[in-house]
């Protein structure tokens, strides 16, 4: 039963995720956090952070890791295959049979209409992460980190992996303040 | 031999391509067009265009199709395996170590510290998708689709699957 759920969750992610791996992030979040409750928002954030720190496609890294968490190595295989196989088959069939597919107007229209919708889903997720950060770290600290990240990532063009690794090291080496420990009781 | 070449052609983009599948496209192109000469640059462009018109992660679609062209079904399996497996295994190992200590205050703090950065990364992607949409269809269509999907997803809590399917129909009819 679990395997059926894993398959169904990532199959949906695979066939609804237009625009490559990153557009599937909000869909994975919807299935894994909201629907099947395999992990909470914090854990999902960790998966996303580590996933962004490591090279390679993001959608399969998320699928594989979540599959592993839920059902071990068989879960990995199930989740990854469910994410990628349907679209690979579609790709092979289309390219072998009809190479003008991507020139069809209605196909381009579909691809185009999905872009702003993915934008909205990513925007909602952004907001959720920001609110969560504010709750745990307080306004000042989270706005500071947000502006800092924005500055280093976008203006100076630092790679996200570098920022994430530096933050992890700083968090590891500094000692927690009292105020943060009271927040953690609710978990 | 061909399977080894397919493996290497997709293993390298898989481990040096930071920033998800789309970031590894130029690296894949370098391997399959420049190094192994399996496709011309035009053919590569065509494969990419079709890949973009279909759902699902882009890097694995490219690997699956090019692997299939070069080495049949086994080629497709080798290509996707090389794309997916190395970084995925690394991810599972790292997160397993992290979760062993998940109750330690230090690990909790580590999780908290990176959250604003993740929000920024997601925010930047949000912007890129909006900007891409503006370039494709202009601001009127973009604003319309943004407002409608925001209402459906945020206010009425409609499942994304239905919103996406709705958008696909809208696009096929009104944006073609």
Coordinates of C-alpha atoms in Angstrom, one line a residue:
Chain A
X1 CA 0.0 0.0 0.0
X2 CA 2.8 2.4 0.9
X3 CA 4.5 1.6 -2.4
X4 CA 1.3 2.4 -4.3
X5 CA 1.1 5.7 -2.5
X6 CA 4.8 6.5 -3.3
X7 CA 4.2 5.6 -6.9
X8 CA 1.0 7.6 -7.2
X9 CA 2.5 10.7 -5.5
X10 CA 5.6 10.9 -7.7
X11 CA 3.8 9.8 -10.8
X12 CA 1.6 12.9 -10.4
X13 CA 4.7 15.0 -9.8
X14 CA 6.3 13.7 -12.9
X15 CA 3.4 14.2 -15.3
X16 CA 2.3 17.6 -13.8
X17 CA 5.7 19.2 -13.5
X18 CA 6.1 21.3 -16.6
X19 CA 9.2 23.3 -17.0
X20 CA 11.8 20.8 -15.7
X21 CA 12.8 19.7 -12.2
X22 CA 12.5 23.0 -10.2
X23 CA 8.8 23.4 -11.2
X24 CA 8.1 20.1 -9.5
X25 CA 9.3 21.4 -6.1
X26 CA 5.8 22.8 -5.1
X27 CA 4.1 19.6 -6.3
X28 CA 6.4 17.4 -4.3
X29 CA 5.7 19.6 -1.3
X30 CA 1.9 19.3 -1.8
X31 CA 2.1 15.5 -2.0
X32 CA 4.7 14.8 0.6
X33 CA 3.9 17.4 3.3
X34 CA 0.2 18.3 2.8
X35 CA -1.3 15.1 1.4
X36 CA 0.6 12.0 2.6
X37 CA 2.3 13.7 5.6
X38 CA 5.5 11.8 5.2
X39 CA 7.5 14.7 6.4
X40 CA 6.9 18.1 8.0
X41 CA 7.8 21.5 6.6
X42 CA 11.2 21.5 8.4
X43 CA 12.3 18.2 7.0
X44 CA 11.2 19.3 3.5
X45 CA 13.2 22.4 3.9
X46 CA 16.3 20.3 4.8
X47 CA 15.7 18.1 1.8
X48 CA 15.5 21.1 -0.4
X49 CA 18.6 22.7 1.1
X50 CA 20.8 19.6 0.8
X51 CA 19.3 18.9 -2.6
X52 CA 20.3 22.4 -3.7
X53 CA 23.8 22.0 -2.3
X54 CA 24.5 18.8 -4.2
X55 CA 24.8 18.6 -8.0
X56 CA 22.5 16.8 -10.3
X57 CA 18.7 17.1 -11.1
X58 CA 16.6 18.2 -8.2
X59 CA 13.4 16.4 -8.8
X60 CA 15.0 12.9 -8.7
X61 CA 17.1 13.7 -5.7
X62 CA 13.9 14.8 -3.8
X63 CA 11.9 11.8 -5.0
X64 CA 14.7 9.3 -4.3
X65 CA 15.4 10.6 -0.8
X66 CA 11.7 10.8 0.2
X67 CA 11.2 7.3 -1.2
X68 CA 14.1 6.2 1.0
X69 CA 12.7 7.8 4.1
X70 CA 9.3 6.2 3.6
X71 CA 10.2 2.8 2.3
X72 CA 13.9 2.1 2.1
X73 CA 15.9 1.3 -1.0
X74 CA 12.9 -0.1 -2.8
X75 CA 11.1 3.2 -2.1
X76 CA 14.0 5.0 -3.8
X77 CA 13.6 2.9 -7.0
X78 CA 9.8 3.3 -6.9
X79 CA 9.8 7.0 -6.4
X80 CA 12.5 7.8 -9.0
X81 CA 11.0 5.6 -11.6
X82 CA 7.5 7.0 -11.0
X83 CA 9.0 10.5 -11.5
X84 CA 10.9 10.0 -14.7
X85 CA 9.6 7.0 -16.6
X86 CA 6.3 8.3 -17.8
X87 CA 7.9 11.4 -19.4
X88 CA 10.8 9.5 -20.8
X89 CA 8.5 7.1 -22.6
X90 CA 6.4 10.0 -23.9
X91 CA 9.6 11.6 -25.1
X92 CA 10.9 8.5 -27.0
X93 CA 7.5 7.8 -28.5
X94 CA 7.0 11.4 -29.7
X95 CA 10.5 11.8 -31.1
X96 CA 10.4 8.5 -32.9
X97 CA 6.9 9.0 -34.3
X98 CA 6.5 12.7 -34.9
X99 CA 9.2 15.3 -34.7
X100 CA 7.1 18.3 -35.3
X101 CA 5.3 17.9 -31.9
X102 CA 7.1 20.9 -30.4
X103 CA 6.1 23.1 -33.3
X104 CA 2.4 22.5 -32.8
X105 CA 0.8 25.7 -31.6
X106 CA -1.5 24.2 -29.0
X107 CA 1.4 22.4 -27.5
X108 CA 3.3 25.6 -27.1
X109 CA 0.2 27.3 -25.7
X110 CA 0.0 24.6 -23.1
X111 CA 3.6 24.9 -22.1
X112 CA 3.3 28.6 -22.0
X113 CA 0.2 28.7 -19.8
X114 CA 1.8 26.5 -17.2
X115 CA 4.7 28.9 -16.5
X116 CA 2.9 31.6 -14.5
X117 CA 1.0 28.9 -12.5
X118 CA 4.3 27.3 -11.5
X119 CA 5.4 30.8 -10.6
X120 CA 2.4 31.1 -8.2
X121 CA 3.1 27.7 -6.6
X122 CA 6.7 28.7 -6.0
X123 CA 5.6 32.0 -4.7
X124 CA 3.3 30.4 -2.1
X125 CA 6.1 28.1 -1.0
X126 CA 8.5 31.0 -0.7
X127 CA 6.0 32.8 1.5
X128 CA 5.6 29.7 3.7
X129 CA 9.3 29.3 4.1
X130 CA 9.7 32.9 5.0
X131 CA 6.9 32.9 7.6
X132 CA 8.4 29.8 9.1
X133 CA 11.8 31.4 9.3
X134 CA 10.3 34.4 11.0
X135 CA 8.6 32.2 13.6
X136 CA 11.9 30.4 14.5
X137 CA 14.4 33.2 14.1
X138 CA 12.5 36.3 14.7
X139 CA 11.8 39.2 12.3
X140 CA 15.2 40.9 12.5
X141 CA 17.3 37.9 12.1
X142 CA 15.3 36.3 9.3
X143 CA 15.0 39.6 7.3
X144 CA 18.8 40.0 7.8
X145 CA 19.5 36.5 6.5
X146 CA 17.0 37.0 3.6
X147 CA 18.6 40.2 2.5
X148 CA 22.1 38.8 3.0
X149 CA 21.2 35.7 0.9
X150 CA 19.6 37.8 -1.8
X151 CA 22.7 40.0 -1.9
X152 CA 25.3 37.2 -2.1
X153 CA 23.2 35.0 -4.5
X154 CA 21.9 37.6 -6.9
X155 CA 24.2 40.6 -6.8
X156 CA 27.5 38.9 -6.2
X157 CA 26.5 35.7 -8.0
X158 CA 27.6 33.3 -5.3
X159 CA 26.7 29.7 -5.8
X160 CA 23.8 28.6 -3.4
X161 CA 25.9 25.7 -2.2
X162 CA 28.5 28.0 -0.8
X163 CA 26.0 30.1 1.1
X164 CA 24.2 27.0 2.5
X165 CA 27.5 25.4 3.6
X166 CA 28.7 28.6 5.3
X167 CA 25.4 29.0 7.2
X168 CA 25.5 25.4 8.3
X169 CA 29.0 25.8 9.6
X170 CA 28.1 29.1 11.4
X171 CA 25.0 27.4 13.0
X172 CA 27.1 24.5 14.0
X173 CA 29.9 26.5 15.6
X174 CA 27.9 29.2 17.4
X175 CA 26.1 28.5 20.7
X176 CA 22.3 28.7 20.7
X177 CA 20.6 31.6 22.5
X178 CA 17.9 31.0 25.2
X179 CA 15.2 32.6 23.0
X180 CA 15.5 29.9 20.3
X181 CA 15.2 27.0 22.7
X182 CA 11.7 28.1 24.0
X183 CA 10.4 28.1 20.4
X184 CA 11.5 24.4 20.0
X185 CA 9.2 23.1 22.7
X186 CA 6.2 23.0 20.4
X187 CA 7.7 20.4 18.1
Chain B
X1 CA 31.6 0.1 -25.0
X2 CA 28.7 2.3 -26.1
X3 CA 27.1 1.8 -22.8
X4 CA 30.3 2.9 -21.0
X5 CA 30.3 6.0 -23.2
X6 CA 26.6 6.7 -22.5
X7 CA 27.3 6.3 -18.8
X8 CA 30.2 8.7 -18.9
X9 CA 28.3 11.2 -21.0
X10 CA 25.6 11.6 -18.4
X11 CA 27.6 10.9 -15.3
X12 CA 29.7 14.0 -15.7
X13 CA 26.8 16.5 -16.2
X14 CA 25.0 14.7 -13.3
X15 CA 27.8 15.4 -10.8
X16 CA 29.0 18.8 -12.0
X17 CA 25.7 20.3 -12.9
X18 CA 24.7 22.5 -10.0
X19 CA 21.2 24.0 -9.8
X20 CA 19.0 21.2 -10.9
X21 CA 18.3 19.6 -14.3
X22 CA 18.0 22.8 -16.4
X23 CA 21.5 23.9 -15.3
X24 CA 23.0 20.7 -16.6
X25 CA 21.6 21.2 -20.2
X26 CA 24.8 22.9 -21.5
X27 CA 26.9 20.2 -19.9
X28 CA 24.9 17.5 -21.6
X29 CA 25.2 19.3 -24.9
X30 CA 29.0 19.5 -24.4
X31 CA 29.2 15.7 -24.0
X32 CA 26.7 14.5 -26.6
X33 CA 27.4 17.1 -29.3
X34 CA 31.0 18.1 -28.9
X35 CA 32.7 15.1 -27.4
X36 CA 30.8 12.0 -28.6
X37 CA 29.1 13.7 -31.7
X38 CA 26.0 11.6 -31.3
X39 CA 23.8 14.6 -32.3
X40 CA 24.3 17.8 -34.3
X41 CA 23.7 21.0 -32.5
X42 CA 20.4 21.3 -34.4
X43 CA 19.2 17.9 -33.4
X44 CA 20.1 18.6 -29.9
X45 CA 18.0 21.8 -30.0
X46 CA 15.1 19.8 -31.4
X47 CA 15.3 17.2 -28.6
X48 CA 15.5 20.0 -26.1
X49 CA 12.4 21.7 -27.5
X50 CA 10.4 18.5 -27.4
X51 CA 11.7 17.8 -23.9
X52 CA 10.5 21.2 -22.8
X53 CA 7.1 20.7 -24.2
X54 CA 6.6 17.6 -22.1
X55 CA 6.2 17.4 -18.3
X56 CA 8.8 15.9 -15.9
X57 CA 12.4 16.6 -15.1
X58 CA 14.4 17.7 -18.2
X59 CA 17.8 16.1 -17.6
X60 CA 16.4 12.6 -17.3
X61 CA 14.3 13.0 -20.4
X62 CA 17.3 14.1 -22.4
X63 CA 19.4 11.2 -21.0
X64 CA 16.6 8.7 -21.6
X65 CA 16.0 9.7 -25.2
X66 CA 19.7 10.1 -26.2
X67 CA 20.6 6.9 -24.4
X68 CA 17.8 5.2 -26.3
X69 CA 19.0 6.6 -29.7
X70 CA 22.5 5.3 -29.1
X71 CA 22.0 2.1 -27.3
X72 CA 18.3 1.1 -27.3
X73 CA 16.3 0.5 -24.2
X74 CA 19.4 -0.5 -22.2
X75 CA 21.0 2.7 -23.4
X76 CA 18.1 4.7 -22.0
X77 CA 18.4 2.9 -18.6
X78 CA 22.2 3.5 -18.5
X79 CA 21.8 7.2 -19.4
X80 CA 19.1 7.9 -16.8
X81 CA 20.9 5.9 -14.1
X82 CA 24.1 7.9 -14.7
X83 CA 22.2 11.1 -14.4
X84 CA 20.2 10.3 -11.3
X85 CA 22.2 7.8 -9.2
X86 CA 25.4 9.5 -8.2
X87 CA 23.9 12.7 -6.7
X88 CA 21.0 10.8 -5.2
X89 CA 23.2 8.4 -3.3
X90 CA 25.2 11.3 -1.9
X91 CA 22.0 13.0 -0.9
X92 CA 20.7 9.9 1.0
X93 CA 24.0 9.4 2.8
X94 CA 24.3 13.1 3.9
X95 CA 20.7 13.3 5.0
X96 CA 20.9 10.1 6.9
X97 CA 23.8 11.4 8.8
X98 CA 22.0 14.6 9.5
X99 CA 18.9 12.8 10.8
X100 CA 20.8 10.6 13.1
X101 CA 21.4 13.8 15.1
X102 CA 18.1 15.4 14.3
X103 CA 17.2 16.0 17.9
X104 CA 20.4 17.8 18.8
X105 CA 19.9 21.5 19.2
X106 CA 22.8 22.2 16.9
X107 CA 21.2 20.3 14.0
X108 CA 17.9 22.1 14.6
X109 CA 19.7 25.4 14.5
X110 CA 21.4 24.4 11.2
X111 CA 18.0 23.7 9.8
X112 CA 16.7 27.1 10.9
X113 CA 19.6 29.0 9.7
X114 CA 19.3 27.9 6.1
X115 CA 15.6 28.5 5.9
X116 CA 15.7 32.2 4.8
X117 CA 18.2 31.2 2.0
X118 CA 15.8 28.5 0.8
X119 CA 13.1 31.1 0.8
X120 CA 15.3 33.4 -1.3
X121 CA 16.1 30.6 -3.8
X122 CA 12.4 29.8 -4.2
X123 CA 11.7 33.5 -4.5
X124 CA 14.2 33.9 -7.3
X125 CA 12.7 30.9 -9.1
X126 CA 9.3 32.5 -8.7
X127 CA 10.6 35.6 -10.3
X128 CA 12.2 33.7 -13.2
X129 CA 9.0 31.8 -13.9
X130 CA 7.0 35.1 -13.9
X131 CA 9.5 36.8 -16.1
X132 CA 9.6 33.9 -18.5
X133 CA 5.8 34.0 -18.7
X134 CA 5.9 37.8 -19.3
X135 CA 8.4 37.2 -22.2
X136 CA 6.2 34.4 -23.7
X137 CA 2.8 35.9 -23.4
X138 CA 3.0 39.5 -22.2
X139 CA 1.9 40.9 -19.0
X140 CA -1.9 40.8 -19.5
X141 CA -2.0 37.0 -19.9
X142 CA 0.6 36.6 -17.2
X143 CA -1.3 38.7 -14.7
X144 CA -4.6 37.0 -15.5
X145 CA -3.1 33.5 -15.0
X146 CA -1.3 34.6 -11.9
X147 CA -4.4 36.1 -10.3
X148 CA -6.6 33.1 -11.1
X149 CA -4.2 30.5 -10.0
X150 CA -3.4 32.4 -6.8
X151 CA -7.1 32.5 -6.0
X152 CA -7.6 28.9 -6.8
X153 CA -4.4 27.6 -5.0
X154 CA -4.1 30.0 -2.1
X155 CA -7.7 31.0 -1.3
X156 CA -9.8 28.0 -2.4
X157 CA -7.2 25.4 -1.8
X158 CA -7.8 23.6 -5.1
X159 CA -5.3 20.8 -5.7
X160 CA -2.5 21.9 -8.0
X161 CA -3.3 19.0 -10.3
X162 CA -6.6 20.5 -11.3
X163 CA -5.1 24.0 -11.6
X164 CA -2.4 22.7 -13.9
X165 CA -4.8 20.7 -16.0
X166 CA -7.1 23.8 -16.3
X167 CA -4.1 25.9 -17.3
X168 CA -3.1 23.3 -20.0
X169 CA -6.6 23.6 -21.5
X170 CA -6.6 27.3 -21.3
X171 CA -3.2 27.4 -23.0
X172 CA -4.1 25.0 -25.7
X173 CA -7.2 27.1 -26.6
X174 CA -6.3 30.7 -25.9
X175 CA -2.5 30.8 -26.2
X176 CA -2.0 28.8 -29.4

